[in-house]
Coordinates of C-alpha atoms in Angstrom, one line a residue:
M1462 CA 21.6 30.8 25.0
K1463 CA 18.4 28.8 25.6
A1464 CA 18.6 27.3 21.7
R1465 CA 22.4 26.0 23.1
L1466 CA 21.4 24.6 26.4
F1467 CA 19.2 23.2 24.2
A1468 CA 21.5 21.4 22.2
S1469 CA 23.9 20.6 25.2
L1470 CA 21.3 18.6 26.9
T1471 CA 20.8 17.0 23.4
V1472 CA 23.6 15.9 22.6
A1473 CA 24.3 14.9 26.8
A1474 CA 20.9 13.0 26.9
G1475 CA 21.4 10.9 23.2
A1476 CA 25.5 10.1 25.0
L1477 CA 23.5 8.5 28.1
M1478 CA 21.1 6.6 26.0
G1479 CA 23.8 5.6 23.8
M1480 CA 22.9 6.9 20.7
P1481 CA 25.2 8.7 18.9
A1482 CA 26.7 12.2 20.0
E1483 CA 25.7 14.1 17.1
A1484 CA 22.0 14.7 16.0
K1485 CA 20.7 13.3 13.0
T1486 CA 17.9 14.8 11.2
L1487 CA 16.3 13.7 8.6
R1488 CA 13.5 16.2 7.3
W1489 CA 11.4 15.2 4.1
A1490 CA 8.8 15.1 2.5
S1491 CA 5.6 13.9 -0.3
P1492 CA 2.9 14.4 -1.4
T1493 CA 0.8 12.4 1.3
D1494 CA 0.3 12.4 4.8
I1495 CA 0.1 9.6 7.2
T1496 CA -3.6 8.8 7.4
T1497 CA -3.7 6.9 10.5
L1498 CA -1.9 6.1 13.2
D1499 CA -4.0 3.0 13.6
P1500 CA -2.9 -0.4 11.7
Y1501 CA -5.2 -1.9 10.8
A1502 CA -8.0 0.7 10.1
H1503 CA -6.8 1.4 6.5
T1504 CA -5.2 -1.0 3.8
E1505 CA -2.8 2.0 2.3
S1506 CA 0.8 1.3 1.7
F1507 CA 2.4 4.8 2.1
T1508 CA 0.8 5.3 6.0
T1509 CA 1.9 1.6 6.0
S1510 CA 5.1 2.3 5.6
M1511 CA 5.5 5.4 7.8
L1512 CA 4.1 2.9 10.9
H1513 CA 6.8 0.3 9.9
H1514 CA 9.2 2.9 11.6
V1515 CA 7.4 2.3 15.0
F1516 CA 5.6 -1.5 15.0
D1517 CA 7.2 -3.8 14.6
P1518 CA 5.5 -7.4 12.5
L1519 CA 6.2 -10.9 13.6
V1520 CA 8.5 -11.4 10.3
R1521 CA 9.8 -8.2 8.2
R1522 CA 11.6 -7.5 4.7
S1523 CA 15.4 -7.2 4.8
R1524 CA 17.3 -5.0 2.7
A1525 CA 17.2 -7.3 -0.3
L1526 CA 13.3 -7.5 0.6
E1527 CA 13.7 -11.1 2.3
L1528 CA 11.9 -12.6 4.4
E1529 CA 13.6 -12.6 8.2
P1530 CA 12.8 -13.0 11.6
A1531 CA 11.6 -9.8 13.9
L1532 CA 9.3 -10.0 16.6
A1533 CA 8.8 -13.7 16.2
V1534 CA 12.5 -16.2 15.9
S1535 CA 11.2 -18.8 14.6
W1536 CA 8.3 -20.8 13.4
K1537 CA 7.1 -24.6 11.7
T1538 CA 4.2 -26.1 11.2
V1539 CA 3.0 -27.9 13.3
K1540 CA -0.9 -29.1 11.6
P1541 CA -1.7 -28.6 8.3
D1542 CA -3.5 -25.8 9.5
T1543 CA -1.3 -24.3 12.0
W1544 CA 1.8 -22.3 12.4
R1545 CA 3.5 -22.0 16.0
F1546 CA 6.0 -18.8 16.3
E1547 CA 8.4 -18.6 19.4
L1548 CA 9.0 -15.2 19.9
R1549 CA 11.4 -12.7 20.9
R1550 CA 12.5 -12.1 23.9
N1551 CA 13.5 -8.8 26.0
V1552 CA 11.5 -6.8 23.7
K1553 CA 9.5 -3.8 25.2
F1554 CA 7.1 -1.1 23.9
H1555 CA 7.9 1.9 23.9
N1556 CA 6.0 3.0 26.4
G1557 CA 8.0 0.3 29.0
N1558 CA 6.4 -2.0 28.8
P1559 CA 7.3 -6.1 28.2
F1560 CA 6.2 -7.9 24.9
T1561 CA 4.6 -11.0 25.4
S1562 CA 2.1 -13.8 23.3
D1563 CA -0.8 -11.6 25.3
D1564 CA 0.3 -8.7 22.7
V1565 CA 0.3 -10.9 19.6
V1566 CA -3.0 -12.9 20.2
A1567 CA -4.6 -9.4 21.0
S1568 CA -3.4 -7.7 17.8
I1569 CA -4.2 -11.0 15.3
N1570 CA -7.4 -11.4 17.2
R1571 CA -8.0 -7.3 16.4
I1572 CA -7.5 -7.3 12.5
L1573 CA -9.6 -10.4 12.3
D1574 CA -12.6 -8.3 13.8
P1575 CA -15.3 -7.7 10.7
G1576 CA -14.5 -3.7 11.4
A1577 CA -11.0 -3.9 11.0
R1578 CA -10.6 -2.2 7.1
A1579 CA -7.2 -4.1 6.8
R1580 CA -9.3 -7.7 7.8
G1581 CA -8.3 -8.6 4.1
N1582 CA -4.6 -8.8 4.7
L1583 CA -5.3 -11.8 7.2
A1584 CA -8.2 -13.7 4.7
T1585 CA -7.5 -16.4 5.4
V1586 CA -6.1 -16.8 9.2
V1587 CA -9.3 -18.0 12.0
K1588 CA -7.3 -17.7 15.2
A1589 CA -4.5 -16.7 17.0
E1590 CA -3.8 -18.8 20.3
K1591 CA -1.6 -18.7 22.9
V1592 CA 0.7 -21.2 24.1
D1593 CA 3.0 -19.8 26.9
D1594 CA 4.0 -16.6 27.4
F1595 CA 6.7 -16.5 24.2
T1596 CA 4.8 -19.2 21.9
I1597 CA 1.9 -19.2 20.0
D1598 CA -0.5 -20.8 17.6
I1599 CA -2.1 -19.5 13.9
V1600 CA -4.5 -20.8 13.1
T1601 CA -5.8 -20.9 9.6
K1602 CA -8.4 -22.1 7.2
G1603 CA -6.1 -24.7 5.9
P1604 CA -2.8 -25.1 4.4
Y1605 CA -1.6 -21.8 3.4
P1606 CA 1.7 -21.3 2.3
L1607 CA 1.9 -17.2 2.0
L1608 CA 1.1 -17.1 5.3
L1609 CA 4.6 -15.2 6.3
N1610 CA 4.6 -13.3 3.6
D1611 CA 1.0 -11.8 5.1
L1612 CA 2.9 -11.3 8.4
A1613 CA 5.0 -9.1 7.0
G1614 CA 2.6 -6.2 7.1
I1615 CA 1.2 -7.0 10.5
Y1616 CA 2.1 -4.7 12.8
I1617 CA 1.8 -5.4 16.8
L1618 CA 0.0 -3.4 19.4
D1619 CA 0.2 -3.5 22.8
K1620 CA -2.5 -5.3 25.0
E1621 CA -1.9 -4.0 28.2
W1622 CA -2.1 0.0 26.2
M1623 CA -5.2 -1.1 24.3
E1624 CA -7.1 -2.1 27.2
A1625 CA -6.3 0.7 29.2
N1626 CA -7.0 3.2 26.3
G1627 CA -10.2 1.3 24.7
A1628 CA -8.5 0.0 21.7
L1629 CA -8.9 -3.5 21.6
K1630 CA -11.4 -2.9 18.6
P1631 CA -10.2 -1.4 15.8
G1632 CA -10.6 1.5 13.6
N1633 CA -11.8 2.0 10.1
I1634 CA -11.1 4.5 8.3
A1635 CA -13.8 4.0 5.8
T1636 CA -16.7 4.3 7.8
G1637 CA -14.7 7.0 9.7
V1638 CA -15.1 4.5 13.3
T1639 CA -12.0 6.0 15.6
T1640 CA -10.4 5.2 18.5
A1641 CA -7.4 6.2 20.9
A1642 CA -4.9 4.0 18.0
S1643 CA -6.3 6.3 15.6
T1644 CA -3.9 9.1 17.4
A1645 CA -1.2 7.1 19.2
A1646 CA 1.5 5.0 18.6
I1647 CA 2.8 2.4 20.6
G1648 CA 5.3 0.1 19.1
T1649 CA 8.3 -1.8 19.2
G1650 CA 10.1 -0.5 16.5
P1651 CA 13.4 1.7 15.9
F1652 CA 10.9 5.0 15.9
K1653 CA 8.7 6.5 18.3
V1654 CA 5.9 8.9 17.6
E1655 CA 7.3 12.5 19.0
S1656 CA 4.5 14.4 17.2
Y1657 CA 1.3 13.4 14.8
K1658 CA -0.5 16.5 13.0
P1659 CA -2.7 15.3 10.5
D1660 CA -2.1 18.2 7.4
A1661 CA 1.3 19.3 9.4
G1662 CA 3.4 16.4 9.7
T1663 CA 5.0 14.1 12.1
T1664 CA 8.2 13.7 13.8
F1665 CA 9.9 10.4 15.3
V1666 CA 12.8 10.0 17.1
V1667 CA 14.8 7.0 17.8
N1668 CA 14.4 4.3 20.2
P1669 CA 17.5 4.5 22.1
E1670 CA 15.7 0.5 23.5
W1671 CA 14.8 -0.8 19.9
W1672 CA 16.0 -4.8 20.3
D1673 CA 17.7 -4.4 17.4
K1674 CA 21.4 -3.3 16.1
P1675 CA 20.8 -0.1 13.9
Q1676 CA 21.6 0.5 10.7
H1677 CA 21.3 3.8 10.7
N1678 CA 22.5 6.9 11.6
L1679 CA 19.5 8.8 12.6
T1680 CA 18.0 10.7 16.0
R1681 CA 14.7 11.9 14.7
I1682 CA 13.1 12.2 11.5
E1683 CA 10.7 15.5 10.0
F1684 CA 8.2 14.8 7.8
K1685 CA 5.7 16.7 6.5
P1686 CA 3.2 16.2 4.0
V1687 CA 3.6 18.9 0.7
K1688 CA 1.0 18.5 -1.7
S1689 CA 2.1 21.3 -4.0
D1690 CA 5.0 19.5 -6.6
A1691 CA 7.1 22.7 -6.9
T1692 CA 6.9 24.0 -3.4
R1693 CA 8.4 20.4 -3.1
V1694 CA 11.0 20.8 -5.2
A1695 CA 12.1 24.2 -4.1
A1696 CA 12.8 23.1 -0.5
L1697 CA 14.8 20.4 -1.6
L1698 CA 16.7 22.4 -3.7
S1699 CA 16.5 25.3 -1.3
G1700 CA 18.2 23.4 2.2
E1701 CA 14.8 23.2 4.0
L1702 CA 14.5 19.0 3.3
D1703 CA 16.8 16.3 2.5
L1704 CA 15.1 13.9 0.5
I1705 CA 11.7 14.0 -1.5
A1706 CA 9.7 10.7 -2.3
P1707 CA 8.2 11.0 -4.9
A1708 CA 10.1 13.6 -7.1
P1709 CA 7.8 14.6 -10.1
L1710 CA 9.1 13.7 -13.0
Q1711 CA 8.7 16.6 -15.0
D1712 CA 11.4 18.3 -12.1
L1713 CA 14.1 15.0 -12.9
Q1714 CA 16.1 16.5 -15.2
R1715 CA 16.3 20.1 -13.1
I1716 CA 17.4 18.5 -10.0
S1717 CA 19.8 16.1 -11.0
S1718 CA 21.3 18.7 -13.1
S1719 CA 21.4 21.0 -10.0
Q1720 CA 24.7 20.8 -8.3
G1721 CA 24.3 18.7 -4.6
F1722 CA 21.6 16.4 -5.3
K1723 CA 20.6 13.4 -7.1
V1724 CA 17.3 11.4 -8.0
I1725 CA 17.2 7.7 -7.5
E1726 CA 15.1 5.4 -9.9
E1727 CA 13.7 2.2 -9.1
P1728 CA 10.6 0.3 -11.1
S1729 CA 7.5 0.0 -9.1
L1730 CA 5.3 -3.0 -8.5
R1731 CA 2.5 -0.9 -8.2
L1732 CA 0.5 -1.3 -11.5
I1733 CA -2.4 1.8 -12.0
M1734 CA -5.5 1.1 -13.2
L1735 CA -9.3 1.5 -12.9
S1736 CA -12.1 -0.1 -11.1
L1737 CA -15.4 -0.5 -12.2
N1738 CA -19.0 -0.1 -10.5
F1739 CA -20.5 -3.4 -11.3
R1740 CA -23.6 -2.7 -9.4
P1741 CA -27.1 -2.0 -10.8
E1742 CA -27.5 1.3 -11.6
L1743 CA -23.9 3.8 -11.9
K1744 CA -24.3 7.0 -9.8
A1745 CA -24.6 9.0 -13.1
M1746 CA -27.8 7.3 -14.4
P1747 CA -29.5 6.5 -11.5
G1748 CA -32.6 4.5 -12.6
Q1749 CA -31.6 2.9 -15.4
K1750 CA -29.2 -0.6 -16.1
N1751 CA -25.4 -0.1 -15.2
P1752 CA -24.0 -0.2 -18.8
L1753 CA -20.8 -1.0 -17.6
L1754 CA -22.9 -4.3 -17.0
D1755 CA -22.3 -5.8 -20.5
V1756 CA -18.6 -6.4 -21.4
K1757 CA -18.4 -5.1 -24.6
V1758 CA -19.2 -1.5 -23.1
R1759 CA -16.1 -2.5 -20.7
Q1760 CA -13.9 -3.4 -23.7
A1761 CA -14.6 -0.3 -25.7
M1762 CA -13.4 2.3 -22.4
W1763 CA -10.4 0.1 -23.0
H1764 CA -10.0 0.4 -26.5
A1765 CA -10.8 4.1 -26.4
I1766 CA -7.4 4.5 -24.1
D1767 CA -4.7 5.6 -25.7
L1768 CA -1.9 4.1 -23.8
D1769 CA 1.2 5.5 -25.0
T1770 CA 0.2 9.1 -25.4
I1771 CA -0.1 8.7 -21.3
K1772 CA 2.9 6.9 -21.2
K1773 CA 4.5 10.1 -23.9
R1774 CA 2.6 13.0 -22.2
V1775 CA 1.8 12.4 -18.9
M1776 CA 4.1 9.8 -17.3
R1777 CA 7.6 11.5 -19.6
D1778 CA 8.2 8.1 -20.9
K1779 CA 9.1 6.7 -17.5
S1780 CA 5.7 3.9 -17.0
R1781 CA 4.8 0.9 -18.8
N1782 CA 2.3 -0.1 -19.9
T1783 CA 0.2 -2.8 -19.0
G1784 CA -2.2 -5.4 -19.7
T1785 CA -2.6 -7.4 -16.3
L1786 CA -2.7 -6.8 -12.8
V1787 CA 0.3 -8.1 -11.4
A1788 CA 3.8 -6.4 -12.6
P1789 CA 6.5 -9.1 -14.0
P1790 CA 8.3 -10.0 -11.0
V1791 CA 5.0 -10.8 -9.0
P1792 CA 4.2 -14.5 -8.4
G1793 CA 1.1 -14.6 -10.9
Y1794 CA 2.2 -12.7 -13.4
A1795 CA 1.9 -14.6 -16.9
K1796 CA 2.6 -12.2 -20.3
D1797 CA 0.3 -13.5 -22.2
N1798 CA -1.9 -11.6 -20.2
D1799 CA 0.7 -9.0 -20.2
V1800 CA -1.3 -7.5 -23.7
P1801 CA -3.2 -4.3 -23.4
L1802 CA -6.5 -4.3 -26.1
A1803 CA -4.9 -1.4 -28.5
Y1804 CA -5.9 1.9 -28.7
N1805 CA -8.2 1.9 -31.7
Q1806 CA -11.7 4.8 -31.9
A1807 CA -13.6 3.0 -34.0
K1808 CA -13.2 -0.6 -32.3
A1809 CA -14.6 1.0 -29.1
K1810 CA -17.5 3.2 -31.2
Q1811 CA -18.9 -0.4 -32.8
L1812 CA -19.0 -2.5 -29.5
L1813 CA -20.9 0.5 -27.5
T1814 CA -23.9 0.3 -30.9
E1815 CA -23.5 -3.5 -30.4
A1816 CA -23.9 -3.2 -26.9
G1817 CA -26.5 -1.1 -27.5
F1818 CA -25.0 2.6 -26.3
P1819 CA -24.5 4.0 -29.6
N1820 CA -24.8 8.0 -28.1
G1821 CA -22.7 6.8 -25.4
F1822 CA -23.3 7.0 -21.9
K1823 CA -22.7 9.0 -19.0
T1824 CA -20.1 7.5 -16.0
K1825 CA -18.6 9.3 -12.9
L1826 CA -14.4 8.8 -13.5
N1827 CA -13.1 10.0 -9.6
C1828 CA -9.7 9.7 -9.1
P1829 CA -7.3 10.9 -6.2
N1830 CA -5.0 14.0 -7.4
D1831 CA -2.0 13.1 -4.0
R1832 CA -1.7 9.4 -4.1
Y1833 CA 0.1 8.2 -7.8
I1834 CA 2.1 9.5 -10.3
N1835 CA 0.7 11.8 -12.4
D1836 CA -2.8 11.1 -10.7
E1837 CA -5.0 13.5 -11.7
Q1838 CA -3.7 14.7 -15.0
T1839 CA -4.2 10.1 -15.9
C1840 CA -7.6 10.7 -16.0
V1841 CA -7.8 14.2 -17.2
A1842 CA -6.6 12.8 -20.3
I1843 CA -8.8 9.4 -19.4
A1844 CA -11.7 11.8 -20.2
S1845 CA -10.9 13.7 -22.8
M1846 CA -10.5 10.3 -24.6
W1847 CA -13.5 8.7 -23.6
A1848 CA -15.6 11.8 -24.8
K1849 CA -14.0 11.3 -28.4
V1850 CA -16.3 8.0 -28.4
G1851 CA -19.4 8.8 -26.5
I1852 CA -18.4 8.2 -22.8
Q1853 CA -19.1 11.5 -21.0
A1854 CA -17.1 11.5 -17.6
E1855 CA -17.7 13.4 -15.2
L1856 CA -14.3 13.8 -13.4
Q1857 CA -14.0 14.6 -9.6
S1858 CA -10.5 14.4 -8.0
E1859 CA -9.6 14.6 -4.4
S1860 CA -7.1 14.5 -2.0
R1861 CA -6.7 10.7 -1.1
A1862 CA -8.3 11.6 2.8
T1863 CA -11.3 11.5 1.5
Y1864 CA -10.7 9.7 -1.5
F1865 CA -10.4 6.5 -0.4
P1866 CA -12.9 6.2 2.4
R1867 CA -15.7 6.9 -0.5
Q1868 CA -14.1 4.4 -2.9
D1869 CA -14.4 1.4 -0.2
R1870 CA -18.2 2.7 0.6
G1871 CA -18.6 2.3 -3.4
E1872 CA -19.1 5.9 -3.7
F1873 CA -17.9 5.5 -7.1
D1874 CA -18.7 5.1 -10.6
V1875 CA -15.2 4.5 -12.6
S1876 CA -11.8 4.9 -10.1
M1877 CA -8.6 4.9 -10.1
V1878 CA -6.6 2.3 -7.6
G1879 CA -3.2 1.5 -7.1
W1880 CA -1.7 -2.2 -6.0
A1881 CA 1.9 -3.5 -5.3
T1882 CA 0.3 -6.5 -4.5
L1883 CA 1.8 -6.1 -0.9
P1884 CA 2.1 -7.0 2.7
P1885 CA 2.6 -10.3 1.0
M1886 CA 4.4 -9.4 -3.3
D1887 CA 2.1 -11.9 -4.5
G1888 CA -0.5 -12.3 -7.1
F1889 CA -2.8 -14.0 -4.6
S1890 CA -3.1 -10.4 -3.4
V1891 CA -5.1 -9.3 -5.9
L1892 CA -7.1 -12.1 -6.1
S1893 CA -8.0 -12.6 -2.4
S1894 CA -8.2 -8.5 -1.8
L1895 CA -9.2 -7.1 -5.5
L1896 CA -11.4 -10.0 -6.9
T1897 CA -13.4 -12.0 -4.7
E1898 CA -16.4 -11.1 -3.6
Q1899 CA -16.4 -9.5 0.1
K1900 CA -17.2 -12.3 2.2
D1901 CA -14.9 -14.5 4.6
G1902 CA -11.9 -11.8 4.9
Y1903 CA -11.6 -11.4 1.2
G1904 CA -12.7 -8.5 -1.3
G1905 CA -11.7 -6.4 0.9
S1906 CA -10.9 -3.5 -2.1
N1907 CA -13.5 -5.2 -4.6
A1908 CA -15.2 -1.6 -4.6
G1909 CA -16.6 -1.9 -7.7
T1910 CA -18.1 -5.4 -6.3
Y1911 CA -16.5 -7.4 -9.1
S1912 CA -17.5 -11.2 -8.6
N1913 CA -16.9 -14.3 -11.1
P1914 CA -16.9 -18.3 -9.9
K1915 CA -14.5 -19.4 -11.6
V1916 CA -12.1 -16.4 -9.9
E1917 CA -13.7 -17.3 -6.2
E1918 CA -12.7 -21.5 -7.1
L1919 CA -8.5 -20.7 -7.7
T1920 CA -8.3 -18.1 -5.5
R1921 CA -9.7 -20.6 -2.3
A1922 CA -8.3 -23.5 -4.3
A1923 CA -4.6 -21.6 -5.0
A1924 CA -5.0 -20.8 -1.2
V1925 CA -4.3 -23.9 0.2
E1926 CA -2.1 -25.2 -2.7
L1927 CA 1.4 -26.1 -1.5
D1928 CA 2.9 -27.1 -5.2
E1929 CA 4.4 -23.5 -6.0
A1930 CA 3.9 -24.4 -10.1
K1931 CA 0.2 -25.4 -9.7
R1932 CA -0.3 -22.1 -7.2
R1933 CA 1.2 -20.1 -9.7
A1934 CA -0.6 -22.2 -12.2
M1935 CA -3.9 -21.2 -10.4
L1936 CA -2.9 -17.2 -10.2
A1937 CA -2.1 -17.0 -14.0
E1938 CA -5.4 -18.5 -14.7
A1939 CA -7.4 -16.2 -12.4
L1940 CA -6.0 -13.0 -13.6
K1941 CA -6.6 -14.6 -17.5
V1942 CA -10.4 -14.3 -17.0
A1943 CA -9.7 -11.0 -15.1
W1944 CA -8.8 -10.1 -18.5
D1945 CA -11.1 -11.4 -20.1
T1946 CA -14.1 -9.9 -18.5
V1947 CA -12.5 -6.6 -18.1
A1948 CA -12.9 -6.7 -14.5
Y1949 CA -10.6 -4.0 -13.9
I1950 CA -9.3 -1.6 -16.6
P1951 CA -5.3 -2.2 -16.5
L1952 CA -3.3 1.0 -17.0
H1953 CA 0.3 1.5 -16.4
Q1954 CA 3.3 0.2 -14.0
Q1955 CA 3.9 3.3 -12.3
P1956 CA 7.8 4.9 -11.9
V1957 CA 9.2 5.9 -9.0
A1958 CA 11.6 8.3 -8.1
W1959 CA 13.3 10.2 -5.0
A1960 CA 15.7 13.3 -4.6
V1961 CA 17.8 13.8 -2.2
R1962 CA 21.0 16.1 -1.2
D1963 CA 23.9 15.2 -0.8
G1964 CA 25.5 13.0 2.6
V1965 CA 21.6 11.6 2.7
D1966 CA 22.2 7.7 1.9
V1967 CA 18.4 6.0 1.3
P1968 CA 17.9 3.2 -0.3
Q1969 CA 14.6 2.7 -3.0
F1970 CA 12.3 -0.2 -3.2
P1971 CA 10.4 -1.5 -5.5
D1972 CA 6.9 -1.7 -2.9
E1973 CA 7.8 2.1 -2.9
Y1974 CA 8.0 1.9 1.3
V1975 CA 10.4 4.7 2.5
R1976 CA 12.6 2.6 5.3
L1977 CA 15.0 5.2 6.9
W1978 CA 15.7 2.6 9.0
F1979 CA 18.4 1.9 6.8
A1980 CA 19.3 5.3 6.4
T1981 CA 22.7 7.9 6.8
V1982 CA 22.7 11.4 6.9
K1983 CA 25.8 13.4 7.2

């Protein structure tokens, strides 16, 4: 009786609020969980994609991944270093507060705070200024052609709520700083957070007062982190879930051959690579000179990795070997840079000998076990391959919840990184985040402290270059320097596969974002 009464009240409430009379719930799972509800406390793309259901940026990506107006309706440059944005009117936050320019200025100032983990996502921005209630200016360090790309990943928070809850300063998962915004999300987006229980699940309900016309028919989203591949697949096939993303590569054939289910595959922009420690000492060799400071050692480590075997056995022939740090569709990609060092154990041993390590050396190898496709298995394979040339890698794998804060703090010698050039979808993201020193808003994800004067020069030149051909050439040149110096060891462009039951329509995107505001269920 109580269940029937509750269902009746839900339908009635839905009708009153203009929602579909029939509740449409989408249940889905991923091996990873939402790290935090604070958009500026992290740089992890899975969490960013989840929070996009709750928050809106000034500009956003369309279904075709093209930039389009969101909380800003128009923009123009009023000075070479100043952009003016006209804001959308009659927008409300989930708590009923009106959206104005004060919210945008407070939000941008919040991410510009040195304590924000996501500070590097607006590396070229100096400040935001209020012009009037629905007009703001954003001032950059100089002419900057990618501001709109960057803003697509900057979510706007409610200033009044932040003031009332002591959250005007950002949290940071790397330093352990939390605020009220770490566990509560008040946005303007298509869904509201009904409940957030880390490691257990998050429930979203539709926002009936969203400013945009919905392209989905959902009234509720129930998300659960399910780390086990077997459990996730079993839950899908038994009808407990409508979607799993990603679907395990080893189970794709079984899922696609099961009646009532299908697999969706789309090439990803994400490249998987190894970050290297450029500090004076390795964690595994305290008191001794860091072998990784010698480029011959780094080349030897690259030569010792059999990428073809990893592709065939670990990635089920679904990945693409890569020699560079950006995927082919991304501005800055150059085919000439995309050449991995050939697998050659003899060459690796020769280089180690020339560098003064004929018997190899010790290093720690750290990897997540719930973030990238077959991440732990890839690292197990690499450790085994390195052992054959004398590199003794002490492997440690752990959940991304602890892995990424430790990586940010520089606790690793060699560690796995995945990069999809988000939010700008441009090679400049690699330069400004992974290849530059940690200063002036740059180098936010350069955990290994790689540094090269030519890359620093090219990064800052590309940031203000308005000629697109010249800008892309600068990006390619910087990535060539990264290849020459083995700034990172590229591994592969990872595959992405989702699995859904019949009746669920969810578009897949190369940036791996799960955009359920485009989803429909029957």
